[in-house]
XYZ file of C-alpha atoms in Angstrom:
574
model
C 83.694 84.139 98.060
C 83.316 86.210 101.704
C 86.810 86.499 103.195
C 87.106 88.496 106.668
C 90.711 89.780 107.044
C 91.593 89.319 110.550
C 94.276 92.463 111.114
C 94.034 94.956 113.962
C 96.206 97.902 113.075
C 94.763 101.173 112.947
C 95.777 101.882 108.907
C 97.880 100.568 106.528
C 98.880 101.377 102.956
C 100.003 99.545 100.307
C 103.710 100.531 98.172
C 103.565 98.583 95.211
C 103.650 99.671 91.797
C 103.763 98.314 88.258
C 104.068 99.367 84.655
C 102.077 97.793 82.219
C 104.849 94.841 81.461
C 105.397 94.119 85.080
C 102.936 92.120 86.551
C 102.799 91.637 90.519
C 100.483 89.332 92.532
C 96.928 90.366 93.420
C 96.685 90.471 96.690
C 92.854 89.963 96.199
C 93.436 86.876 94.759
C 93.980 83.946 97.404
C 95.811 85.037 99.920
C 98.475 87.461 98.793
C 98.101 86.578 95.198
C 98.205 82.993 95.710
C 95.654 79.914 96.005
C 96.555 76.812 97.590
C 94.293 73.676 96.327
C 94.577 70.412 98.859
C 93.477 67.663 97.035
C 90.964 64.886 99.498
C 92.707 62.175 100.959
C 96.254 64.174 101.590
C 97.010 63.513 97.467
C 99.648 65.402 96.530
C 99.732 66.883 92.809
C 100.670 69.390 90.604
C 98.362 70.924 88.255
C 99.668 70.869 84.710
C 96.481 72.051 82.609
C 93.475 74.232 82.670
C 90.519 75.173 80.656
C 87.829 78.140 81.083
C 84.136 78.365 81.230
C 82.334 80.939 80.373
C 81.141 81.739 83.728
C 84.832 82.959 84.120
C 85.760 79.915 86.299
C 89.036 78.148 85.390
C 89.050 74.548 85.673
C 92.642 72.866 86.489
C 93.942 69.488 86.203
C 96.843 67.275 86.991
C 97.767 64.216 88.621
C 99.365 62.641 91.800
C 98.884 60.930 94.569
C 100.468 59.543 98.275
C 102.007 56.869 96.976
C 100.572 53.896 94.964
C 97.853 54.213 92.909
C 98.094 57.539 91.100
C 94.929 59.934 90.988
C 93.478 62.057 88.326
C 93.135 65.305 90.329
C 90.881 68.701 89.163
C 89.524 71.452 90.914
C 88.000 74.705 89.731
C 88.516 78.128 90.658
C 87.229 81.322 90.087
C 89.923 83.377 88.277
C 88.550 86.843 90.086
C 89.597 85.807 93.715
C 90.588 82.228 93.729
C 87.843 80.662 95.339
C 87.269 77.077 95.151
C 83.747 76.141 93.453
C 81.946 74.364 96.382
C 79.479 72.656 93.590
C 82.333 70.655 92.019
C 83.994 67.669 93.271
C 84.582 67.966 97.636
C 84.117 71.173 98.423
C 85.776 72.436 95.083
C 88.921 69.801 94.423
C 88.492 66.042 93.541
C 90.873 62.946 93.158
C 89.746 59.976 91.509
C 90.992 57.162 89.453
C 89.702 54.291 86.871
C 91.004 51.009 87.228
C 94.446 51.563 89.895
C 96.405 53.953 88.119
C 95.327 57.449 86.240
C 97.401 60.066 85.388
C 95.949 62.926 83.898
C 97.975 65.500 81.520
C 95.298 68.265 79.805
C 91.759 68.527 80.085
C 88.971 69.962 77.517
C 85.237 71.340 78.287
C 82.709 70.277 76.225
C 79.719 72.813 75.228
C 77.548 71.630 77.591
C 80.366 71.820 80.524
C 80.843 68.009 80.699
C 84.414 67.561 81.564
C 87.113 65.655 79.151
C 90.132 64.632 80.257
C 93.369 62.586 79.084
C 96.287 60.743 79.672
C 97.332 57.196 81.272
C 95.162 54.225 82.392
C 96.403 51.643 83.993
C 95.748 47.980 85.966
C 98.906 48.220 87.820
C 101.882 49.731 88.092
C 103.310 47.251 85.749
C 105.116 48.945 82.755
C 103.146 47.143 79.979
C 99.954 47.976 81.180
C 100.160 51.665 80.661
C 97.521 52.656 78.047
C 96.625 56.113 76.433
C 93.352 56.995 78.243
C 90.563 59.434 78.182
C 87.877 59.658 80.315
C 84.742 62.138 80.669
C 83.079 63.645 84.068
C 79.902 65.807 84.654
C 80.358 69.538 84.741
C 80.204 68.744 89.153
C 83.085 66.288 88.977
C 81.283 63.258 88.909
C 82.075 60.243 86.594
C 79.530 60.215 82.927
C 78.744 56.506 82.923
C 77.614 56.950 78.927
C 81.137 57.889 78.100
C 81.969 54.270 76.681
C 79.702 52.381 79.308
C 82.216 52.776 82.199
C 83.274 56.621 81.898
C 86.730 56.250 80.180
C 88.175 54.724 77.318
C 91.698 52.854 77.732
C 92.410 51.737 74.099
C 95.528 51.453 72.461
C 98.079 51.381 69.432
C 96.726 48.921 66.950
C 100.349 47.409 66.712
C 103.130 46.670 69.387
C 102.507 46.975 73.056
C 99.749 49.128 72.579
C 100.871 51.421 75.703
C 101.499 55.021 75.540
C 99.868 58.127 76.584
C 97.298 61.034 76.039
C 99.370 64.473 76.107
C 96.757 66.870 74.946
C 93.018 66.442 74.198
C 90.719 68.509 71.748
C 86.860 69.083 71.161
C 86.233 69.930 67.045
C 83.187 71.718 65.670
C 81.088 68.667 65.244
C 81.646 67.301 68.974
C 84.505 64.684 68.591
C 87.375 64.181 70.889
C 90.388 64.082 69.756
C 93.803 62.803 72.132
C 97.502 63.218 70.622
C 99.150 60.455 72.310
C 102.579 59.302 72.403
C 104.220 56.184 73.127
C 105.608 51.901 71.402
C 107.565 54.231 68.947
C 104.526 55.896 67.634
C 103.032 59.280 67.130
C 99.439 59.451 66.804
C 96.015 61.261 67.087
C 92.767 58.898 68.687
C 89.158 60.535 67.588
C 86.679 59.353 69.453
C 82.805 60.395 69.008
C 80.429 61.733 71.807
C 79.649 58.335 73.052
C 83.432 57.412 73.981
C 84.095 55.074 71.464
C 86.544 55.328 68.374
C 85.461 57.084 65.803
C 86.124 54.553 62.683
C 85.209 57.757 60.169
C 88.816 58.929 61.258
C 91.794 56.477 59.440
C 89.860 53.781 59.106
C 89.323 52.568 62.844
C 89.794 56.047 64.413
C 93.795 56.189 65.459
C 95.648 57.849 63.042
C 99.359 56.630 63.720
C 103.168 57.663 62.897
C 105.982 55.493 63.639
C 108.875 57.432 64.640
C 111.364 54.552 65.697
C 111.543 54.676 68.804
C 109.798 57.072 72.009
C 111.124 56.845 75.511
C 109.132 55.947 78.320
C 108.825 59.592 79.915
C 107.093 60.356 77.036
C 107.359 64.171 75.856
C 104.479 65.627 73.567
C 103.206 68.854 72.323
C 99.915 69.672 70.200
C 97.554 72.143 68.474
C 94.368 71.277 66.264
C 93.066 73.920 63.790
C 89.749 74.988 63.466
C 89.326 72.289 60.511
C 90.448 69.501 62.922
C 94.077 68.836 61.500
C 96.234 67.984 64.229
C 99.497 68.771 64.381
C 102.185 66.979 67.037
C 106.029 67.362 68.431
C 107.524 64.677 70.456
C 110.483 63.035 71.745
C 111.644 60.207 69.785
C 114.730 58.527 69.332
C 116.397 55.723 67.027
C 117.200 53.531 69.914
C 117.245 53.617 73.901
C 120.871 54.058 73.711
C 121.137 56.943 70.940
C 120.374 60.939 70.999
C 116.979 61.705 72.095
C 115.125 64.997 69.520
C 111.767 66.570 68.541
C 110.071 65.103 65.433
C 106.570 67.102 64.566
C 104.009 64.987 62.789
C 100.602 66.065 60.849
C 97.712 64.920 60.167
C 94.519 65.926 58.099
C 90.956 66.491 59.682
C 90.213 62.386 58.279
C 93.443 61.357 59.731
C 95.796 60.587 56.981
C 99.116 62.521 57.078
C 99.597 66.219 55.683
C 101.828 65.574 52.570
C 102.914 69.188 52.469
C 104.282 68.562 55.731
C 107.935 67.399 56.480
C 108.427 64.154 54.210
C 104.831 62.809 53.901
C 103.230 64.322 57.383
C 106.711 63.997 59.354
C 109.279 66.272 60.106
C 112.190 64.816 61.806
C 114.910 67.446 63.642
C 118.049 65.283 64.649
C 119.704 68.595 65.559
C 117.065 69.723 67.981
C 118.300 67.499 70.724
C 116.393 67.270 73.625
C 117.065 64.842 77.288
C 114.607 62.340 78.308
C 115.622 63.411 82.259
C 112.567 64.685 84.182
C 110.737 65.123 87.520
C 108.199 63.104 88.830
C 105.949 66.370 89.160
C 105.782 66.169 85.425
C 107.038 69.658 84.627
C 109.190 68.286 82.079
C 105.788 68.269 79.903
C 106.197 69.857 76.551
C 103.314 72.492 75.141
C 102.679 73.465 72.056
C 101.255 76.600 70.230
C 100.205 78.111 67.149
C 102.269 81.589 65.778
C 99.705 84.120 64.969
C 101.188 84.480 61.167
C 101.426 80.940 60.635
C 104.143 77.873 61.909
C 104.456 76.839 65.788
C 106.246 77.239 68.659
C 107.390 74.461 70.861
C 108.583 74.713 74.992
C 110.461 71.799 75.809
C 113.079 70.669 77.693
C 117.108 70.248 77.115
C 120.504 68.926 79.386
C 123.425 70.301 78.298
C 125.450 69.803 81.602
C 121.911 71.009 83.548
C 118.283 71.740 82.572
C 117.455 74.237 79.769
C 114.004 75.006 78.989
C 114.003 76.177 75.169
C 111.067 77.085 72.538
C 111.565 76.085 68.881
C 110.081 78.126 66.091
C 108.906 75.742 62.694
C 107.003 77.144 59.807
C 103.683 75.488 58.413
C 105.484 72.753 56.744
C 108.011 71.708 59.962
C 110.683 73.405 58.973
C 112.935 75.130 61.749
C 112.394 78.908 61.219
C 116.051 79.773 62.050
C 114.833 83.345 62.438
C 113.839 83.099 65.428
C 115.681 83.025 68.585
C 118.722 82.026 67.940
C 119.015 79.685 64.588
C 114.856 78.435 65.106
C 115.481 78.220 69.027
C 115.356 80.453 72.601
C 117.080 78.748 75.234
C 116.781 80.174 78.789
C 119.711 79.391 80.986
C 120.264 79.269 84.987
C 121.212 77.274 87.939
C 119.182 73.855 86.561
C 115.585 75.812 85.526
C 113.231 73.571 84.185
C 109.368 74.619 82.599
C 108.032 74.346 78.901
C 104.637 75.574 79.417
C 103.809 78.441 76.521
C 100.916 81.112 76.090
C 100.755 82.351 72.758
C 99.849 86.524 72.880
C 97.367 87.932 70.259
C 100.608 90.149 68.325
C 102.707 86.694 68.100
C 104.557 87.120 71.541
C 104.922 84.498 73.830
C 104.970 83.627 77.678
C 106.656 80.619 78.592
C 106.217 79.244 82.082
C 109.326 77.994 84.153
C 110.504 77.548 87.741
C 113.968 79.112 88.223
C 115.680 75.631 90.273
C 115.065 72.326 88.928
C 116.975 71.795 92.407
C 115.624 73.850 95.195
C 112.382 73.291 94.012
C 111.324 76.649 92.586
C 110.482 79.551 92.823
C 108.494 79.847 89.437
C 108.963 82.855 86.774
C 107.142 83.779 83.345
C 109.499 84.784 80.153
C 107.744 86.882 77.767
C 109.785 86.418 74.381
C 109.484 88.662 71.403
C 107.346 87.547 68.563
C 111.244 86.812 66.878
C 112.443 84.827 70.253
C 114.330 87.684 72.038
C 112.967 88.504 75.438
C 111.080 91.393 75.775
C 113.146 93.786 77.721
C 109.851 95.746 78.713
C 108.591 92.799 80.995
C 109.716 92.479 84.357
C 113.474 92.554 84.532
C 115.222 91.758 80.886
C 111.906 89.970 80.210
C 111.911 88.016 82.764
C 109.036 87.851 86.353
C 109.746 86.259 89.244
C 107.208 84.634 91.467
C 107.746 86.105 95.348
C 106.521 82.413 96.363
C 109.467 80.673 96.308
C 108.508 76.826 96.697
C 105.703 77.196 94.607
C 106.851 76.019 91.063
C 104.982 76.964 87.944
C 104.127 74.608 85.265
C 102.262 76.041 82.560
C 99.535 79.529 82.756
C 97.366 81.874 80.543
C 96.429 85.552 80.050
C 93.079 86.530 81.000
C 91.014 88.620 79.301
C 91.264 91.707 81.107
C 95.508 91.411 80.815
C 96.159 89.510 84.480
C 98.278 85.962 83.805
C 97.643 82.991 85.938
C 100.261 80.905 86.680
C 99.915 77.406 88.089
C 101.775 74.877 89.615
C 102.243 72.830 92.581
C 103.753 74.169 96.746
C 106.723 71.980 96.833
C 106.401 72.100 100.399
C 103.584 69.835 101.176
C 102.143 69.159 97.425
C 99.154 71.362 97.240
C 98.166 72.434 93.711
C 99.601 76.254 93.811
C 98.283 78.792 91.777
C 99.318 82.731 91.370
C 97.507 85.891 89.628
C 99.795 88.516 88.322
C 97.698 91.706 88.270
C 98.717 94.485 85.575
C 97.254 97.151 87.874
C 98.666 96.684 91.658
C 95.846 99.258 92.940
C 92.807 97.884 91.428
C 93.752 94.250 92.822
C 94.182 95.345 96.291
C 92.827 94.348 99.502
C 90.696 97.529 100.890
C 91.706 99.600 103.420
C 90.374 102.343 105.676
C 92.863 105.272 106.306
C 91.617 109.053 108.421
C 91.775 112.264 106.155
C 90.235 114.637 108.467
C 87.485 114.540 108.882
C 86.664 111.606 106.608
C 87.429 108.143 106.681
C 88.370 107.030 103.212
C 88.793 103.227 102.289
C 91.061 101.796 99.045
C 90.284 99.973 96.149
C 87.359 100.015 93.669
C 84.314 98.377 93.691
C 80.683 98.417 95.552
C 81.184 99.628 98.784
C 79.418 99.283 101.822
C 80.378 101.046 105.126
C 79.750 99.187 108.959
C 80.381 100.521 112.395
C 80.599 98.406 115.451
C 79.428 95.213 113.048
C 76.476 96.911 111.594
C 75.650 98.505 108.327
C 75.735 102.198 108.110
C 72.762 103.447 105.928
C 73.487 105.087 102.976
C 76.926 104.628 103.320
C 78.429 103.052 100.009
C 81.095 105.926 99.022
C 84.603 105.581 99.320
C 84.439 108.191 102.129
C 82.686 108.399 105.018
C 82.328 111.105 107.853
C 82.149 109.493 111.285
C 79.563 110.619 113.499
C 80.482 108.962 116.580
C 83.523 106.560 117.693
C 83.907 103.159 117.161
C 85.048 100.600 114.820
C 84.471 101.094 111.147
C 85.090 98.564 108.584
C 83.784 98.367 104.589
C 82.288 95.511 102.931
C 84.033 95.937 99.017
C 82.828 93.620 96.479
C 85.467 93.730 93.406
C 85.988 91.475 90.685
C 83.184 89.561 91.796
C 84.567 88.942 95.622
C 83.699 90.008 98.691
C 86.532 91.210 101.019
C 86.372 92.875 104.310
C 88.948 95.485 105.372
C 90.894 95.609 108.619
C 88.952 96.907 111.177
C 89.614 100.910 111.798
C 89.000 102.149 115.338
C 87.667 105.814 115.549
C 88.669 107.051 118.777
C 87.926 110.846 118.470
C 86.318 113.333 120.765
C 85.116 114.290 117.276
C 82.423 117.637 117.144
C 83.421 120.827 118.111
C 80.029 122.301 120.355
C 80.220 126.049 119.506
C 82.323 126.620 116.279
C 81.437 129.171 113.026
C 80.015 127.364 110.028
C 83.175 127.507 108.454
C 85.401 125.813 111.147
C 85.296 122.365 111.510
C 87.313 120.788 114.311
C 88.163 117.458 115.115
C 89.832 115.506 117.961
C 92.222 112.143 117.109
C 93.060 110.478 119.722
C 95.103 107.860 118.569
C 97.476 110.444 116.777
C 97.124 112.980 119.422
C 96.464 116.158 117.052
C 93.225 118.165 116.757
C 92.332 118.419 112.937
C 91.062 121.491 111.405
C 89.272 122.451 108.634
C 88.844 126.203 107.801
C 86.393 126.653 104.621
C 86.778 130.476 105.409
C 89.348 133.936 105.976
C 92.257 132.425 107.818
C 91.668 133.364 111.662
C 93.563 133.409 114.997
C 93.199 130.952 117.345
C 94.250 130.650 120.813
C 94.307 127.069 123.377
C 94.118 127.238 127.126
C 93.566 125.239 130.444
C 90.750 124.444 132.317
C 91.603 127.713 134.896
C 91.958 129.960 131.581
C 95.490 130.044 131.516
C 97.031 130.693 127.604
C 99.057 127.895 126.460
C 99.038 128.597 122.734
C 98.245 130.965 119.812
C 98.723 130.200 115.815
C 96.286 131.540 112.638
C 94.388 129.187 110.962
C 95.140 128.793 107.795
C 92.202 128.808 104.521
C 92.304 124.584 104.417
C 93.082 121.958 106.346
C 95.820 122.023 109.204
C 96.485 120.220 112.245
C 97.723 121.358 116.140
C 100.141 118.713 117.888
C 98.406 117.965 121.380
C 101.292 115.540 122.510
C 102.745 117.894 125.264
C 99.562 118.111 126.712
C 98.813 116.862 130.092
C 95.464 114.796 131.035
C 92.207 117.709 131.220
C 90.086 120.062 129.706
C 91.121 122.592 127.333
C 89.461 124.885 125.754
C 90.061 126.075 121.770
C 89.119 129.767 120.710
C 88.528 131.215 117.682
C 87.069 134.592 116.469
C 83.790 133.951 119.673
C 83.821 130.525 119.498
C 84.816 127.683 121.705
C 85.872 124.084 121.423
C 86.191 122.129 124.125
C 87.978 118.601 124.136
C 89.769 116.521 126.791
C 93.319 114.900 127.180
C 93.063 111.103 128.772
């Protein structure tokens, strides 16, 4: 996590600021306050979902490709700087696929890091071979053979087609997986135990199924489980091909059979909460789901009314639309075709929901922060709303870290590299070092362990944030914050630099490169007078109690010679 910044000006300093509710990229975070991920084999993908280790490294997931067959594609991070993992996958990022065609929606971590993943398995690109799929790595990328024999599991429905798709996948307190799929005019939740296969302690033979009449093919889910297991699902659904497209939320108990105190025995279905089965290859059309910290859910999904509106839904515990929030049950963001439904539920019941600005152009990405009642929160950003600087770097979906920072994640529209962005709450703390001159010290920026080098070497002893020079040459600092290493610019020292008969209490120092002689006076203020090499006076001034400085710019190239009180300092002008 060593990176060696490559600049060669003198000093630099750094103007941004924040409150609290206006986060701004860390610039020690990737490169500017953004990672780029390229994926082996020139696959292009967005990432679409995440999960954390405990180690602090973030794992993300998506799917793409380069054409025909579609690849399952992960990489993990640390959060701190952005670094790739070098242990995982090639060199941190991996694409891989079962059978010819895997598309991968949401990831989970088991306890003992093995990875589990879900979404679409397939033979072919052939529309009725498109099963719900889950599948199950090591914690280095690598495909767990015991997970069902082959390393995924590709069943489907019981009845119909049998094709549909994993949206979200869970890990309960006893070890089972659980996948809310959608898809052949069904709703349903797949458990499956440790070993991959269906778990036929769950409904009977382990798929616990709604029908809903009828689900389009770009199928549109949303899901939480409780802490008891219950799962609880919104999708798109339909009563025909040709009809009105809206959300119906289903529910089901930690055994599988449907919540009866939920909607009309375990489903809830909202005719009036229209939604549009349009949507981008990219998959940021993807719905998320949440839980509200007082009870009910939120729901980011996505609307066309003319163009693309990203709204959140409010229900209650039983399904019903809370028409309290937002306006009647429902925020809609509107714009110039936005598209984005990813949400991040906040501790006190606010919420961030993840967007990119131009379902059009492409980008750039922003982050809403709505009010725990669906207004946006006028304290964040502009009228509640931050806007990425990157602008072809969409965002998908993100999360709050635990020290306050969000991550937002995506893909670079430009050449399909998984994109991924760290807003910092505190603009100083997250940025790069640098060395600036306060006479007579050199004083570097940022926080963190510190270690100072001249000319490439270490100096010993040298870990402040300051450092007296001693003789010229280039200075740089070693900072490790956050857990990375970063390297400042390099700082030539080009002073003259010690004065060879002063008083103790006059220190005076040559710069060069701003052509001034600095001075510090820890005594009386005292006359001073400057003259040529044939004593001839040029100058005369007081020196002040402090620190003051003499402008040496007129000066032609020679000796001079500095007196104060019965001293002498002698420097030269190249």
């Amino acid at each position: 996590m060593t990176r060696l910044l490559t600049l060669t000006f003198l000093a630099a300093s750094a103007a941004m600021s924040a409150s609290a509710q206006t986060p701004v990229p860390a610039p020690i975070f990737g490169t500017n306050g953004c990672a780029e991920i390229a994926f082996p084999a020139g696959t292009l993908a967005g990432l679409k979902s995440h999960a954390l280790s405990s180690d602090g490294k973030m794992l993300l997931a998506g799917w793409g490709g380069n054409g025909f067959p579609y690849y399952a594609c992960m990489a993990r991070i640390d959060t701190a700087c952005g670094e790739l993992d070098l242990t995982f996958g090639l060199n941190g990022a991996q694409a891989h696929h079962f059978e010819q065609r895997t598309i991968c929606s949401t990831v989970a971590l088991q306890a003992d890091g093995k990875i589990i993943g879900g979404g679409l398995i397939a033979a072919s690109n052939a529309g009725s071979g498109q099963f719900p799929g889950v599948w199950r790595y090591h914690s280095d990328g690598s495909v767990d053979s015991t997970f069902n024999g082959t390393g995924y599991n590709n069943i489907g429905f019981p009845t119909g087609s049998a094709t549909g798709k994993v949206e979200e996948v869970f890990i309960d307190a006893d070890g089972h997986i659980l996948a809310a799929i959608i898809g052949n005019a069904q709703l349903g939740v797949f458990r499956y135990t440790t070993d991959g296969v269906l778990d036929t302690s769950y409904s009977a033979d382990g798929r616990a199924v709604m029908p809903v009449g009828y689900t389009p093919f770009n199928e549109d889910l949303g899901a939480v489980m409780d802490p008891d297991g219950s799962v609880t699902i919104a999708g798109l659904v339909g009563t025909s091909a040709f009809d009105p497209y809206f959300m119906a939320l289903a529910r089901f108990l930690p055994n599988g059979d449907p919540d009866p105190a939920f909607g009309t025995n375990g489903l809830a279905m909202h005719p009036n909460v229209s939604t549009s089965d349009l949507g981008t290859p990219d998959g940021f059309k993807n719905w998320s789901m949440v839980r509200r910290p007082g009870g009910g859910y939120l729901v980011g999904y996505g609307a066309h009314d003319g163009d693309t509106r990203p709204r959140v839904a409010a229900f209650t515990d039983a399904g019903a639309l809370d028409l309290s929030y937002g306006t009647d049950g429902i925020y809609q963001f509107t714009g110039s075709n936005p598209v984005g439904s990813g949400l991040w539920m906040e501790a006190d019941g606010s919420a961030l929901l993840f967007i990119r600005l131009s379902n059009v152009s492409n980008g750039p990405g922003a982050i809403v922060k709505l009010m725990p009642n669906g207004q946006p929160d006028a304290s964040f950003g502009t009228n509640g709303l931050v806007q990425s600087p990157f602008n072809t770097r969409s965002i998908a979906h993100g999360l709050r870290l635990s020290g306050g920072d969000v991550i937002a994640y995506g893909i670079n529209n430009n050449n399909g590299d998984g994109s991924v962005v760290r807003f910092s709450l505190d603009a100083n703390a997250n940025a790069l070092p640098v060395i600036t001159y306060a006479f007579p010290d050199l004083v570097v920026s940022g926080g963190g362990s510190i270690q100072w080098f001249l000319d490439g070497l270490p100096i010993s002893g040298a870990t402040g944030s300051t450092h007296t020079p001693t003789q010229n040459g280039t200075y740089t600092v070693e900072m490790t914050s956050f857990g990375c290493i970063n390297t400042t610019p390099p700082f030539q020292f080009l002073s003259t630099g010690t004065a060879d008969v002063v008083p103790s209490e006059l220190v005076i120092q040559q710069d060069l490169a701003a052509g001034t002689l600095h001075i510090r006076n820890d005594g009386a203020p005292t006359p001073w007078s400057m003259m040529d090499a044939s004593g001839r006076e040029l100058r005369t001034g007081l020196f002040a109690t402090g620190s003051s400085e003499i402008d040496l710019a007129h000066l032609r190239s020679g000796l001079y010679l500095l007196r104060s009180k019965d001293c002498v300092h002698r420097f030269v002008m190249p």
